[in-house]
Amino acid sequence: MKKSGAEVLWESLIREGVDVLFGIPGGAVIPAFDAMLNYPKLKFILARHEECAAMMADGYARASRKVGVAIATSGPGATNLVTGIQVAFMDSSPVVFITGQVASNLLGSDAFQETDMTGISLPITKHNFLITSPDQVAQTVREAFYIARSGRPGPVLIDFCKDAQVAKTDKFDPPEIRLLGYHPPEHAAPEKLEKAAELIRKSKRPIIFAGHGVEISGAGKEVQEFAERTNMPVAMTLLSLGSIPSSHPLSLGMMGMHGEAYCNQSIQNADLILALGMRFDDRVTGNLKTYAPGAAKIHVDIDPAEINKIVKSDVSLVGDVKMVLKDLNPMVANARHDDWLAQINQWRKETDDHDIVAQPNNGYLNVPQIINDIWRVTKGEALVVTDVGQHQMWAAQYYQPEKPYSFITSGGAGSMGFGLPAAIGAKVAKPEREVWAIVGDGGFQMTQMDLITAVKEGIEIKIALMNNHFLGMVRQWQEFFFEKRYSAVQLRNPDFGKIAEAHGAGYRRIEKPGEVPAAVEFARKTPGPVLLDFHVQQEEAVYPMVPTGADLHQMIRRPAPEERK
Ligand SMILES: Cc1ncc(C[n+]2csc(CCOP(=O)(O)OP(=O)(O)O)c2C)c(N)n1
């Protein structure tokens, strides 16, 4: 018996292991949504904005390590996904986006709600497909999932013409993958491994960089073992926090613009960098001309396009981080670097940047303190999802995860609005985990409409809103680099209590430092989504900070306690 293209779509998704998807219907996908009713195995979560659906699917993918799926109609529905697609692309997140498209005979005619999604999404997807016949559906879905999750993961778009959803086909059996020329590498070349091992054996001041690729390849354990055996400290990127436990003595915490001062000092003084699955983003390197000047560089990445793109490597190992480390491990002897680690610990002692005790005790609520309280109450075990801004950097500094897959944030794209929907997706993926969204008042207002989705679906997320009445991160830049000329950063905020109430979510307003732990407990005990509205000090800055383009060790440091307000 023949099946419609829409039926083949759902059956193919189920075959790929999909059990939940996010989206909003519309004219060009009504046939697909109609057929979905026949597959009760699939849970559909109706978002209020396609951007949120995209970010929910992304949060789901990052928390579950499965492929996320979001679906939208053509035209405005599809273009509303674009920011979410870009976020997934920049952070190598495996999400399959399905968009309705006008009937194939209308393509290119400016038909109602026609948008060239192939053209629009080309630079921000790993791959995209246009389906014009039901015969293509099974094959396309199979390949889309394979591409999204294999090698360096990424978003894949399937643009699905309406007539192909309706028309019938007898091609729905599990197809073979036929992707000529697409062979993600796993193992690096043996002669290069030997060169890398030699550099590691010779080095006196080595450092490991753990990038997002460590989490993607599930190599946290291998990295930790390798670091312990070779006695190499580990610096992490924003996206790999938790890939080795933050409390591990070899952990240097986060590198880069708002990274630990001693971490950046270590990088600048290292004689060897072993960079694992990271892409040397400008937020990480600072001035490239003076970056890690004395260090030989070994770059491990599954994507050959990343090699020598920003930082020239002495040895490049193209392969999966986990496989490469497994191969490299037996080639490198146990080592000690006592002098080097003593030096790093000296730098560590000299900085009180991340010392909560040294925070100003001026009666104001401050964000580091709040995040530290959430960390203490949840024992560092929660899955934290952040929005973008100052609170994101403070969360990275003060919520120190012990486990991988515990810190989800929009890194490469840095997209405000990500926190709430991604937290919803993460909680759907990991219902057994405590999920906290840490958001700013600016970013929260970009996607707060989807609070209702969390309420309706009974999704237990706890939201810590850092309400400083500013677009804080931009304000900080204006304070530091534009002589405090505040342009378009002051926020007049709505009554968030009424917003929470309107959506049916729990709420508490917090104004004094002593109220924080009880509020966190209140959120944990109250069923359903809860919004904690922290009225924090308005003009605080994130320290340390490497100004854009400055040398990595030229950080603006936190003023001494007596100089603080
Ligand atoms: C979609 C989007 N628009 C604009 C920006 C630029 N931007 C980066 S941080 C920021 C301010 C964030 O303010 P808020 O959400 O209140 O968080 P805070 O920095 O105060 O913690 C802005 C406007 C962005 N990153 N993303």
XYZ file of C-alpha atoms and ligand atoms in Angstrom:
591
model
C 0.000 0.000 0.000
C 1.244 3.464 -0.840
C 1.820 6.163 1.746
C 1.717 9.923 1.547
C 4.917 11.944 1.731
C 3.748 13.228 5.104
C 3.286 9.696 6.454
C 6.708 8.703 5.221
C 8.138 11.764 6.988
C 6.800 10.724 10.390
C 7.679 7.069 9.943
C 11.179 8.036 8.923
C 11.572 10.307 11.954
C 10.421 7.537 14.276
C 12.950 5.229 12.597
C 15.660 7.782 13.482
C 14.660 7.595 17.133
C 12.694 10.847 17.307
C 10.058 10.925 20.031
C 9.530 14.635 20.524
C 9.567 17.675 18.276
C 8.883 21.379 18.580
C 7.203 23.821 16.241
C 4.195 25.741 14.936
C 1.923 24.648 12.050
C 0.757 26.714 9.076
C -0.694 26.452 5.578
C 2.287 24.843 3.912
C 2.642 22.061 6.497
C -0.995 21.328 7.337
C -0.874 17.976 5.487
C 2.161 16.963 7.536
C 0.517 18.021 10.804
C -2.653 16.181 9.803
C -0.725 12.956 9.212
C 1.103 13.424 12.521
C -2.138 12.640 14.369
C -1.742 9.030 13.206
C 1.585 8.679 15.044
C 0.802 9.106 18.740
C 4.301 7.916 19.581
C 5.491 11.378 18.589
C 5.078 14.103 21.173
C 4.649 17.517 19.630
C 5.330 20.635 21.685
C 3.561 23.682 20.337
C 5.749 26.767 20.756
C 4.611 30.385 20.560
C 7.382 31.531 18.253
C 9.360 29.493 15.726
C 12.615 30.974 17.050
C 11.744 29.387 20.390
C 10.881 26.081 18.724
C 14.295 26.107 17.063
C 16.060 26.894 20.336
C 14.023 24.285 22.215
C 15.133 21.675 19.681
C 18.717 22.889 20.084
C 18.566 22.730 23.903
C 17.050 19.274 23.578
C 19.870 18.168 21.272
C 22.633 19.519 23.513
C 21.192 17.997 26.686
C 20.259 14.619 25.213
C 23.060 14.261 22.661
C 20.355 13.146 20.244
C 19.183 14.997 17.152
C 16.620 17.729 17.901
C 13.763 18.425 15.497
C 11.831 21.638 14.859
C 9.107 22.140 12.278
C 7.573 25.302 10.851
C 5.479 26.419 7.948
C 6.878 28.214 4.901
C 7.678 31.922 4.532
C 7.495 33.754 7.891
C 7.348 30.526 9.876
C 10.528 29.338 8.226
C 12.345 32.664 8.468
C 11.478 32.867 12.179
C 13.635 29.769 12.579
C 16.684 31.466 11.111
C 18.243 32.810 14.329
C 17.836 29.393 15.917
C 19.427 27.713 12.906
C 22.373 30.098 13.137
C 22.800 29.382 16.857
C 22.854 25.631 16.177
C 25.287 26.124 13.297
C 27.772 28.197 15.259
C 27.783 25.735 18.150
C 27.761 22.534 16.036
C 24.446 21.364 17.411
C 22.643 18.542 15.595
C 19.151 19.764 14.764
C 16.979 18.811 11.803
C 14.713 21.674 10.773
C 11.674 20.848 8.657
C 9.937 23.670 6.838
C 6.816 23.549 4.716
C 7.213 24.952 1.236
C 4.724 25.973 -1.450
C 3.744 23.334 -4.010
C 6.595 22.459 -6.340
C 4.892 23.883 -9.438
C 4.778 27.281 -7.707
C 8.465 27.382 -6.738
C 10.059 30.620 -7.880
C 6.728 32.339 -8.559
C 6.539 34.484 -5.377
C 3.542 32.439 -4.345
C 1.823 33.220 -1.039
C 4.318 32.645 1.795
C 7.015 31.429 -0.548
C 10.557 32.061 0.678
C 13.727 30.619 -0.763
C 14.776 28.712 2.357
C 17.440 26.821 0.465
C 19.100 30.123 -0.391
C 18.574 31.683 3.030
C 19.786 28.712 5.015
C 22.702 27.732 2.795
C 25.433 29.547 4.774
C 24.034 28.539 8.179
C 23.320 24.859 7.732
C 25.628 21.906 7.431
C 23.448 20.826 4.542
C 19.964 21.440 3.199
C 17.454 19.547 1.095
C 14.419 20.485 -0.977
C 11.793 17.748 -1.324
C 9.602 18.044 -4.394
C 8.383 14.437 -4.592
C 7.223 11.951 -1.956
C 9.713 9.462 -3.405
C 12.538 11.544 -1.892
C 11.270 11.657 1.674
C 12.669 8.458 3.212
C 16.082 8.948 1.640
C 16.245 12.619 2.578
C 15.329 12.078 6.224
C 17.863 9.271 6.519
C 20.637 11.407 5.075
C 19.619 14.545 6.974
C 19.910 12.764 10.316
C 23.156 11.120 9.343
C 24.686 14.434 8.322
C 23.339 16.276 11.386
C 24.820 13.857 13.892
C 27.987 12.559 12.233
C 31.424 14.150 12.046
C 31.186 17.728 13.195
C 27.470 17.898 13.989
C 25.287 20.706 12.739
C 21.848 21.793 11.611
C 20.263 20.351 8.475
C 17.217 21.855 6.821
C 14.565 19.910 4.923
C 12.307 22.177 2.882
C 9.239 20.092 2.057
C 6.896 21.114 -0.768
C 3.218 20.849 0.075
C 2.302 18.684 -2.923
C 5.021 16.206 -1.955
C 3.491 15.924 1.511
C 0.147 14.940 -0.009
C 1.180 12.758 -2.968
C 1.639 9.001 -2.480
C 4.713 6.863 -2.873
C 5.778 3.294 -2.454
C 9.348 4.301 -1.555
C 9.402 4.251 2.212
C 11.663 1.363 3.212
C 14.801 2.181 5.220
C 17.155 3.476 2.549
C 20.909 3.143 2.239
C 23.000 6.229 2.829
C 24.441 7.370 -0.496
C 26.606 10.323 0.400
C 29.510 10.155 -1.986
C 32.467 12.176 -0.764
C 31.161 12.589 2.810
C 33.372 10.563 5.102
C 33.933 12.225 8.464
C 37.386 11.230 9.663
C 37.832 9.340 12.929
C 41.510 8.533 13.394
C 44.321 10.972 12.729
C 47.269 10.047 10.510
C 49.835 7.885 12.425
C 52.875 9.960 11.402
C 51.197 13.104 12.728
C 50.331 11.353 15.971
C 53.992 10.494 16.367
C 54.984 14.152 15.833
C 52.394 15.286 18.369
C 53.588 12.739 20.915
C 57.144 13.965 20.491
C 56.116 17.583 21.145
C 54.186 16.517 24.234
C 57.127 14.473 25.541
C 59.498 17.428 25.100
C 57.329 20.153 26.594
C 57.933 21.708 30.018
C 54.945 24.060 30.210
C 52.146 22.254 28.375
C 48.445 23.037 28.519
C 45.378 21.245 27.175
C 42.507 23.210 25.704
C 39.184 21.420 25.971
C 36.734 22.726 23.376
C 33.131 21.861 22.603
C 34.413 18.954 20.517
C 35.349 17.217 23.773
C 31.719 17.175 24.848
C 30.460 16.348 21.376
C 32.702 13.321 21.079
C 32.007 12.309 24.682
C 35.718 12.453 25.471
C 35.599 14.059 28.940
C 36.858 10.921 30.630
C 39.679 10.469 28.125
C 40.747 14.097 28.494
C 40.848 13.812 32.271
C 42.822 10.586 32.161
C 45.264 12.001 29.647
C 45.699 15.183 31.681
C 46.314 13.246 34.886
C 48.849 10.921 33.312
C 50.775 13.641 31.543
C 50.231 16.125 34.376
C 48.897 18.775 31.991
C 46.484 21.479 33.190
C 43.215 21.873 31.285
C 41.719 25.175 30.154
C 38.122 25.097 28.935
C 36.134 27.102 26.448
C 32.714 28.481 27.365
C 31.024 25.569 25.614
C 33.079 22.844 27.269
C 32.685 23.870 30.906
C 32.180 20.707 32.923
C 33.918 18.500 30.378
C 36.315 17.783 33.230
C 35.106 18.511 36.784
C 35.561 22.175 37.709
C 36.939 21.137 41.115
C 39.668 19.002 39.545
C 43.100 20.315 40.576
C 44.218 20.380 36.939
C 41.196 22.424 35.833
C 42.059 26.025 34.949
C 38.425 26.966 34.365
C 37.402 29.129 31.456
C 39.805 30.830 29.054
C 39.346 33.991 27.027
C 37.716 37.396 27.290
C 36.073 36.776 30.663
C 38.127 33.734 31.545
C 40.143 33.154 34.683
C 43.121 35.528 34.812
C 45.504 32.718 35.752
C 44.160 30.611 32.905
C 44.987 33.314 30.375
C 48.387 33.862 31.977
C 49.092 30.159 31.662
C 48.183 30.204 27.991
C 50.482 33.143 27.311
C 53.387 31.406 29.060
C 52.873 27.858 27.810
C 55.391 26.134 25.572
C 52.808 23.708 24.177
C 49.093 23.853 23.504
C 47.138 20.693 22.802
C 43.864 22.107 21.474
C 41.064 19.558 21.416
C 37.943 20.249 19.353
C 38.050 24.020 19.553
C 38.163 26.683 16.905
C 40.140 29.594 18.352
C 37.258 32.033 18.420
C 38.347 35.672 18.764
C 36.683 35.776 22.207
C 39.231 33.158 23.209
C 42.440 34.401 21.602
C 42.473 38.165 21.966
C 45.192 39.718 19.785
C 46.392 36.957 17.468
C 49.795 38.575 16.943
C 50.715 38.139 20.592
C 48.709 34.995 21.291
C 50.524 32.208 23.137
C 53.795 33.372 21.579
C 56.077 30.652 22.901
C 53.761 27.698 22.426
C 53.964 24.961 19.853
C 50.419 24.153 18.794
C 48.828 20.775 18.234
C 45.322 21.147 16.898
C 42.873 18.252 17.004
C 39.615 18.753 15.143
C 37.243 16.581 13.187
C 36.626 19.420 10.744
C 39.701 19.970 8.529
C 38.380 23.454 7.711
C 39.212 24.521 11.277
C 42.887 23.624 10.962
C 45.080 26.692 10.369
C 41.948 28.831 9.944
C 42.813 31.238 12.768
C 45.898 29.904 14.523
C 48.636 28.115 12.635
C 49.290 24.693 14.097
C 52.619 22.882 14.206
C 50.866 19.543 14.084
C 47.285 19.008 12.969
C 45.365 15.906 13.895
C 42.176 15.607 11.887
C 39.908 13.213 13.701
C 37.458 12.609 16.491
C 38.826 13.863 19.835
C 38.034 10.637 21.643
C 39.670 8.436 18.996
C 42.700 10.697 18.745
C 43.246 10.634 22.498
C 42.851 6.876 22.581
C 45.535 6.608 19.923
C 47.811 9.191 21.529
C 47.573 7.935 25.081
C 49.900 4.931 24.782
C 52.431 7.008 22.837
C 53.004 9.484 25.655
C 54.735 8.555 28.887
C 53.680 9.565 32.381
C 55.104 12.974 33.208
C 55.402 15.573 35.967
C 55.367 19.314 35.516
C 55.712 20.409 39.117
C 57.453 23.738 38.484
C 54.923 24.723 35.861
C 51.935 23.809 38.018
C 53.488 25.608 40.995
C 53.814 28.717 38.852
C 50.176 28.441 37.769
C 49.070 28.028 41.372
C 51.018 31.133 42.242
C 49.063 33.059 39.586
C 45.903 31.457 40.914
C 46.624 32.772 44.404
C 47.370 36.264 43.161
C 43.876 36.677 41.777
C 40.806 37.081 43.887
C 38.692 37.785 40.827
C 36.572 34.763 41.441
C 36.496 34.910 45.165
C 32.936 35.293 46.346
C 34.131 36.493 49.737
C 35.806 39.408 47.979
C 32.573 40.550 46.357
C 31.506 43.966 47.639
C 29.233 43.646 50.631
C 27.295 46.819 49.946
C 23.794 45.588 50.662
C 23.017 45.192 46.966
C 22.181 41.902 45.394
C 24.938 40.965 43.017
C 24.771 38.341 40.316
C 27.918 36.340 41.220
C 26.574 35.875 44.726
C 23.202 34.679 43.431
C 24.784 32.232 41.023
C 27.090 31.004 43.749
C 24.069 30.445 46.000
C 22.268 28.492 43.257
C 25.461 26.460 42.820
C 25.679 25.725 46.531
C 22.023 24.829 46.979
C 22.043 22.571 43.902
C 25.501 21.195 44.791
C 26.758 21.971 41.305
C 24.551 19.177 39.935
C 21.954 21.204 38.069
C 21.828 21.562 34.324
C 22.293 25.275 33.744
C 21.128 27.007 30.588
C 21.945 30.657 30.124
C 20.881 33.537 27.990
C 23.457 35.999 26.643
C 25.024 38.945 28.411
C 26.807 39.655 31.683
C 24.821 37.031 33.588
C 26.027 34.434 31.055
C 29.655 35.211 31.838
C 29.015 35.270 35.582
C 27.202 31.948 35.276
C 30.236 30.541 33.449
C 32.514 31.827 36.199
C 30.484 30.965 39.278
C 28.351 27.959 38.394
C 31.136 25.438 38.230
C 29.754 22.202 36.819
C 31.213 18.918 37.890
C 29.733 16.906 35.047
C 29.668 17.265 31.271
C 26.438 18.295 29.525
C 25.598 20.586 32.427
C 26.156 24.009 30.920
C 24.238 25.010 27.806
C 24.663 28.423 26.277
C 24.741 30.190 22.934
C 28.471 30.562 22.389
C 29.343 31.271 18.777
C 26.218 33.205 17.877
C 25.736 34.719 21.337
C 22.033 35.014 20.747
C 19.864 36.750 23.318
C 16.571 34.959 23.834
C 18.212 31.526 23.886
C 17.974 30.834 27.631
C 14.285 30.172 28.234
C 13.479 28.057 25.162
C 16.742 26.102 25.328
C 16.038 25.346 28.999
C 12.602 24.052 28.030
C 14.191 21.779 25.418
C 16.856 20.619 27.868
C 14.267 19.720 30.503
C 12.204 17.810 27.926
C 15.376 15.869 27.092
C 16.405 15.310 30.718
C 13.287 15.311 32.895
C 15.233 13.705 35.725
C 17.675 16.622 35.979
C 17.165 19.905 37.797
C 17.232 22.574 35.088
C 17.925 26.246 35.764
C 17.690 29.015 33.193
C 19.849 32.010 34.091
C 18.653 34.972 32.052
C 18.956 38.755 31.808
C 16.009 41.118 31.731
C 16.810 42.093 28.132
C 17.169 38.621 26.676
C 14.268 37.175 28.645
C 11.951 39.701 27.040
C 12.929 38.444 23.595
C 11.402 35.006 24.162
C 9.375 35.250 27.368
C 6.201 34.429 25.456
C 7.197 30.793 25.553
C 6.859 30.691 29.334
C 3.306 29.620 28.551
C 4.655 26.595 26.698
C 6.529 25.519 29.818
C 3.400 26.051 31.931
C 1.114 24.225 29.523
C 3.455 21.256 29.201
C 4.237 21.205 32.935
C 7.951 21.626 32.283
C 9.797 22.032 35.586
C 12.281 24.761 34.797
C 13.476 27.286 37.327
C 14.314 30.702 35.932
C 16.734 33.073 37.641
C 16.123 36.485 36.079
C 18.902 39.003 36.725
C 16.915 42.180 36.651
C 19.346 45.106 36.374
C 17.199 47.404 34.233
C 19.987 47.499 31.673
C 21.183 45.712 28.602
C 24.036 45.028 30.945
C 26.806 43.742 28.730
C 26.416 46.581 26.249
C 26.255 49.022 29.163
C 29.554 47.614 30.448
C 31.213 48.213 27.081
C 29.840 51.733 27.015
C 31.119 52.274 30.549
C 34.612 50.982 29.773
C 35.174 52.067 26.189
C 32.710 54.912 25.457
C 33.219 57.080 28.534
C 29.988 55.978 30.146
C 27.931 57.451 27.317
C 24.968 55.130 27.744
C 23.165 54.797 24.448
C 19.964 52.744 24.225
C 20.755 50.417 27.095
C 18.375 51.529 29.847
C 15.369 49.242 30.203
C 11.974 50.103 31.496
C 10.774 46.690 32.483
C 7.299 45.263 32.766
C 6.060 43.905 36.075
C 7.546 40.422 35.791
C 5.331 39.243 38.636
C 2.271 39.985 36.556
C 3.874 38.330 33.544
C 4.528 35.172 35.541
C 0.999 35.287 36.903
C -0.481 35.855 33.447
C 1.268 32.733 32.231
C 0.456 30.734 35.347
C 4.045 30.362 36.531
C 5.348 30.626 40.101
C 7.078 33.878 41.030
C 9.096 35.580 43.735
C 10.764 38.998 43.828
C 14.100 39.146 45.642
C 15.791 42.364 46.715
C 18.215 41.514 49.513
C 21.257 39.227 49.492
C 20.035 37.226 52.507
C 16.836 36.244 50.695
C 18.565 34.323 47.925
C 18.925 30.794 49.376
C 15.280 30.708 50.537
C 14.135 31.890 47.115
C 16.156 29.165 45.429
C 14.550 26.600 47.742
C 11.117 28.081 47.026
C 11.712 27.604 43.297
C 12.877 24.040 43.792
C 9.846 23.137 45.917
C 7.199 24.855 43.800
C 5.867 22.632 41.013
C 6.061 23.805 37.407
C 8.060 26.697 36.019
C 9.068 29.352 38.538
C 10.434 32.807 37.830
C 12.781 34.311 40.425
C 13.045 38.034 39.815
C 16.347 39.196 41.322
C 16.615 42.970 41.552
C 20.368 43.204 41.288
C 22.847 46.045 41.432
C 22.360 47.986 38.217
C 25.898 48.932 37.244
C 28.180 46.004 37.957
C 30.907 44.857 35.583
C 32.178 41.399 34.711
C 35.859 40.970 35.550
C 38.371 40.163 34.375
C 37.926 41.404 30.841
C 40.246 41.276 27.876
C 39.247 44.253 25.711
C 38.569 43.324 22.077
C 41.833 43.030 20.196
C 44.026 43.366 23.320
C 46.666 40.821 24.260
C 45.211 37.923 26.191
C 47.150 38.726 29.348
C 46.190 42.422 29.278
C 43.036 42.032 31.287
C 41.048 44.721 32.997
C 41.087 43.440 36.567
C 38.535 43.870 39.298
C 39.213 46.955 41.397
C 40.569 46.237 44.864
C 37.886 45.950 47.593
C 38.517 49.466 48.938
C 37.987 50.961 45.461
C 34.619 49.325 45.026
C 31.274 50.923 45.570
C 19.592 38.769 19.532
C 20.646 39.668 20.082
N 20.512 41.005 19.990
C 21.465 41.822 20.482
C 22.574 41.323 21.085
C 23.651 42.257 21.635
N 23.761 42.101 23.098
C 24.677 41.290 23.684
S 24.557 41.251 25.336
C 23.301 42.372 25.318
C 22.673 42.838 26.600
C 22.014 41.740 27.360
O 21.229 42.326 28.364
P 20.435 41.445 29.386
O 19.671 40.386 28.684
O 19.625 42.346 30.238
O 21.579 40.718 30.209
P 22.757 41.361 31.103
O 23.909 41.660 30.191
O 22.206 42.586 31.748
O 23.100 40.275 32.071
C 22.988 42.765 24.014
C 21.946 43.756 23.656
C 22.697 39.911 21.126
N 23.760 39.306 21.647
N 21.709 39.117 20.648
